[in-house]
Every structure is written in C-alpha cells, then in structure tokens.
Short mmCIF file of C-alpha atoms in Angstrom, two decimals:
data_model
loop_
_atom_site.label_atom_id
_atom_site.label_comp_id
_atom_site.label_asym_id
_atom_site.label_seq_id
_atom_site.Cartn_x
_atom_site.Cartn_y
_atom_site.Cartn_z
CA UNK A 1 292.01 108.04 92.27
CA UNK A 2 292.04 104.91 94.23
CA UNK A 3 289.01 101.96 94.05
CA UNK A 4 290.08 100.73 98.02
CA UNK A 5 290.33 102.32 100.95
CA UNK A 6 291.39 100.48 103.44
CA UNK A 7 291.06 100.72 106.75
CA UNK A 8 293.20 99.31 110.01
CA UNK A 9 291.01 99.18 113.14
CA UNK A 10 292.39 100.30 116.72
CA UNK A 11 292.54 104.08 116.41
CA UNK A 12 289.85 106.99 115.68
CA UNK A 13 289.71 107.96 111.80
CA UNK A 14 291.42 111.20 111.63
CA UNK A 15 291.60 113.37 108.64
CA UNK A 16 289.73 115.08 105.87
CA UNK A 17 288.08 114.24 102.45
CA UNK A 18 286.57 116.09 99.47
CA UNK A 19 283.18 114.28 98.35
CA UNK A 20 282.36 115.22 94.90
CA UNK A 21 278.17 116.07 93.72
CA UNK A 22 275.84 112.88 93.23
CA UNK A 23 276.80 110.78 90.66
CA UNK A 24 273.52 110.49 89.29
CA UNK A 25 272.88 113.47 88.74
CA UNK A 26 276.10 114.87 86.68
CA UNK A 27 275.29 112.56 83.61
CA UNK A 28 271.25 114.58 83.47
CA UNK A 29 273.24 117.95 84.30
CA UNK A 30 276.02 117.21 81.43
CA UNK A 31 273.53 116.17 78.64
CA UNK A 32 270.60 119.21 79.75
CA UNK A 33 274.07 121.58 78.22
CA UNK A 34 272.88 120.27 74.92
CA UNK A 35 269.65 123.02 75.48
CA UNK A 36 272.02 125.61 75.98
CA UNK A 37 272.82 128.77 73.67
CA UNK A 38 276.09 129.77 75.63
CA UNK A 39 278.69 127.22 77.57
CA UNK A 40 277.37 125.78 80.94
CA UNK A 41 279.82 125.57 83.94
CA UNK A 42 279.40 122.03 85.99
CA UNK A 43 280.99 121.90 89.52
CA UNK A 44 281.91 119.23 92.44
CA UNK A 45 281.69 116.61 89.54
CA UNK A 46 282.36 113.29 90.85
CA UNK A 47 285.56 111.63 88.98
CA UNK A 48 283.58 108.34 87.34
CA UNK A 49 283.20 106.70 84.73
CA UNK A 50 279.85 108.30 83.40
CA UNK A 51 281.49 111.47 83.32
CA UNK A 52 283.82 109.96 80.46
CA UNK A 53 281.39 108.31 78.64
CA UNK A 54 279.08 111.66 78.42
CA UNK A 55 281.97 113.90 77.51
CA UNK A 56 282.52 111.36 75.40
CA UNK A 57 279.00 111.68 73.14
CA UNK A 58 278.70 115.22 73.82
CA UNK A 59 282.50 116.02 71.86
CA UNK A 60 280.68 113.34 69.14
CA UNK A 61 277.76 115.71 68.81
CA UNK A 62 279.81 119.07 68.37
CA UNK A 63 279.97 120.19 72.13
CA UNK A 64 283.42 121.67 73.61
CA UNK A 65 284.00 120.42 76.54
CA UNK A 66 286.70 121.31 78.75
CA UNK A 67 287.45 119.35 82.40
CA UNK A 68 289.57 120.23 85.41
CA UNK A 69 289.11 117.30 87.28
CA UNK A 70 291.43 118.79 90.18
CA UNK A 71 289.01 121.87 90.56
CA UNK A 72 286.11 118.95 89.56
CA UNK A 73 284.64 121.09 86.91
CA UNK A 74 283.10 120.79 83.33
CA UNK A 75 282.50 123.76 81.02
CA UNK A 76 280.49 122.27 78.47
CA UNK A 77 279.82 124.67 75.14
CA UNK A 78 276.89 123.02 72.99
CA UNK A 79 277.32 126.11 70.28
CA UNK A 80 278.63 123.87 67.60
CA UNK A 81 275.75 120.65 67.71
CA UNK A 82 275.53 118.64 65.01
CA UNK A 83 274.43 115.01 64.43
CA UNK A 84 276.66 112.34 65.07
CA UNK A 85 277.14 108.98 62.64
CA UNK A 86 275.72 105.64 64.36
CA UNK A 87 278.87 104.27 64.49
CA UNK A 88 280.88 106.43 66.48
CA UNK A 89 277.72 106.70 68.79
CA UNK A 90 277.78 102.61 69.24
CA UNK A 91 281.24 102.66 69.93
CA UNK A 92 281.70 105.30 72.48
CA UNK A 93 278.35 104.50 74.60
CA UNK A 94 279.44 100.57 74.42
CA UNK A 95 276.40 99.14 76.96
CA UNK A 96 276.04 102.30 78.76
CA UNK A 97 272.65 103.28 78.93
CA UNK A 98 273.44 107.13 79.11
CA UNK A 99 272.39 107.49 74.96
CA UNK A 100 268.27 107.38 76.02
CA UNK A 101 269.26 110.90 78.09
CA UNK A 102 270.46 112.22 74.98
CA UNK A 103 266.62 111.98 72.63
CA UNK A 104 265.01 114.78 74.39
CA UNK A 105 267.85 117.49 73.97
CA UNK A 106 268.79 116.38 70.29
CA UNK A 107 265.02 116.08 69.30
CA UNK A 108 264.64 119.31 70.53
CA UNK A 109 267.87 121.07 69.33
CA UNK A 110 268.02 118.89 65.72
CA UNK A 111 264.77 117.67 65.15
CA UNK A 112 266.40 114.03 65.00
CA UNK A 113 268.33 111.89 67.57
CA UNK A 114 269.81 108.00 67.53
CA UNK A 115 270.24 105.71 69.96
CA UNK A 116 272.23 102.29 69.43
CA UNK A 117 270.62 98.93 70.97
CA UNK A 118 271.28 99.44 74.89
CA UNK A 119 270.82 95.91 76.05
CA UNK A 120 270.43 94.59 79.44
CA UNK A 121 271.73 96.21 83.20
CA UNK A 122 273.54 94.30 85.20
CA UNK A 123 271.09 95.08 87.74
CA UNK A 124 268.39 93.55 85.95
CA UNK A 125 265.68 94.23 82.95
CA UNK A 126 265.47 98.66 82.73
CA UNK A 127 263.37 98.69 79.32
CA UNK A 128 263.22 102.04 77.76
CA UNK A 129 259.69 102.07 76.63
CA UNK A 130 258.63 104.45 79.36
CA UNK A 131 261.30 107.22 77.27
CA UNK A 132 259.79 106.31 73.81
CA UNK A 133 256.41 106.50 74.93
CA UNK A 134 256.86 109.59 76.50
CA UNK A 135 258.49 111.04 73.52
CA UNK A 136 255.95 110.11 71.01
CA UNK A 137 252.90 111.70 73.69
CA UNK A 138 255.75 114.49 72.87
CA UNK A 139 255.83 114.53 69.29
CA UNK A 140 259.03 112.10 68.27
CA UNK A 141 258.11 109.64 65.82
CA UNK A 142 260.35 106.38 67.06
CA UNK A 143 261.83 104.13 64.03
CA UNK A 144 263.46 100.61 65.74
CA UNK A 145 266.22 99.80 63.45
CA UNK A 146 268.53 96.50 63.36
CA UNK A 147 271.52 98.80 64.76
CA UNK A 148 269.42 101.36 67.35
CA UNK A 149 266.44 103.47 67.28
CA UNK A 150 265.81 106.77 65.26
CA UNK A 151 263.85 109.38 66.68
CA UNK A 152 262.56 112.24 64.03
CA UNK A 153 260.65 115.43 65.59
CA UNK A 154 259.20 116.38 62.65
CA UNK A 155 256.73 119.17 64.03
CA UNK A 156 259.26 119.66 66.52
CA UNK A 157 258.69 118.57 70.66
CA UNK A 158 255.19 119.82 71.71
CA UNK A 159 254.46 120.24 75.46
CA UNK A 160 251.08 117.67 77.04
CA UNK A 161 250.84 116.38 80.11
CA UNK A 162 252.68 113.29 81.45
CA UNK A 163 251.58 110.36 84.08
CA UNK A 164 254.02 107.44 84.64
CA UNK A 165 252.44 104.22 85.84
CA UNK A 166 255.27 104.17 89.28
CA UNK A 167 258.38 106.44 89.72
CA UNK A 168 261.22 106.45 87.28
CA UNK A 169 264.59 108.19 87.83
CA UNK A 170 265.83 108.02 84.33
CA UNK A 171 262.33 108.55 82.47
CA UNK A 172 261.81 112.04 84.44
#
C-alpha cells in the first residue's frame, strides 16, 4: 500500500479504486468481538495502522484472529480470553489510545481489565475521565496505578442510565 498518490494535471482521472469501511469504526467493531461466544467475521477493513495495533491486544488477550487483507477481512474468535500481563499490554499499545476501548468488554467478559498510562494526542488534550466515570456509574471500581489503571467489576457491569456533558466519539 502506498502513502502518495500523486497526481499529473492535464487529463481526466480515469480508472477505478477499492475504498475500504471507516477507519474509525473497525478498531470499536474489532474490540466489541471480545463480547462474542463464537468468531465474528469483519469486512471492507481499511489496511491501517489501528487494525495492527488491535489485532495486536486482542491475540494478547487470547483471541484468534485471522486477516486476509487482500479480501480486507478479520475473523476474530474471542473463545479463548484470558487476562493479559501489563507489560506486554504497554508494549504493544505504545501511545495508542485504543486500550480505553478494551475496559468495557474485559470488565464484562473477566470481571477485571488494565489499561497502561495513555498520555497525550497529538491532536491535543483527549482525557479519559468521561470512560472511567462512566464505568464506575457502571459498576467498575477504577485503581490509578504508577504503570496504568486497573479496573475490577466486582458485582459485575450493571446497566443505569448515561448523560455526557457534549458528544464524545470514543466515550459512546
């Protein structure tokens, strides 16, 4: 896959392209497999780097996952969840801020979830407090650590009703 296109002027474009599914939407899609009980099938995923760093976590937590990026689909099997060590969570998710996604599935699937520090955007200040708040009117109980922040469900996830102060892609 290139990163240019370029393009020399003086004659009509001519041609066809394939346009994969919206990239912001294939990270939620990937991670909502971890509420599965059988394998989920993902198609028209967009090549990016998201999609690595997902697959990524999910193989950490005990998903299958198995890409055709020709065909531009995911199966995604979450039989086999388990929790992953800190560590290997820090590492893979580097400053991506795709780990807050994964709270909700893992505190409802394990009871438990962790999150390493995510740090700044380069598109400016995105604090997460909007996600922990929302999971403790849930149930989660959030621990900040030095390294990250545990979540525990220990009554599991309870349903209420939710009201965000102004719109919010990732907190929805």
């Amino acid at each position: 896959m290139n990163d240019l296109l370029y393009v020399n002027g003086g004659t009509p474009l001519e041609g066809t392209i394939t346009v994969r599914g919206a990239k912001n939407f294939v990270s939620k899609a990937m991670v909502a497999s971890l509420l599965g009980e059988s394998a989920s099938v993902l198609r028209n995923v967009p090549q990016i780097r998201d999609v690595g760093v997902v697959t990524g976590l999910l193989e950490l937590h005990g998903v299958t996952v198995a890409s055709d990026p020709g065909a531009g689909t995911l199966v995604l099997d979450p039989s086999n969840v388990e929790s992953a060590h800190v560590a290997d969570i820090d590492a893979h998710a580097g400053s991506s801020r795709i780990p807050i996604l994964f709270c909700g599935p893992l505190l409802h699937r394990l009871g438990e979830a962790f999150i390493p520090d995510l740090g700044g955007c380069r598109i400016g200040d995105r604090p997460i407090n909007y996600h922990l708040d929302i999971l403790r009117q849930f149930g989660a109980v959030v621990d900040k650590l030095p390294n990250g922040i545990h979540l525990r469900a220990p009554r599991r996830l309870q349903g209420t009703k939710i009201a965000l102060p102004y719109p919010s892609v990732g907190a929805t």
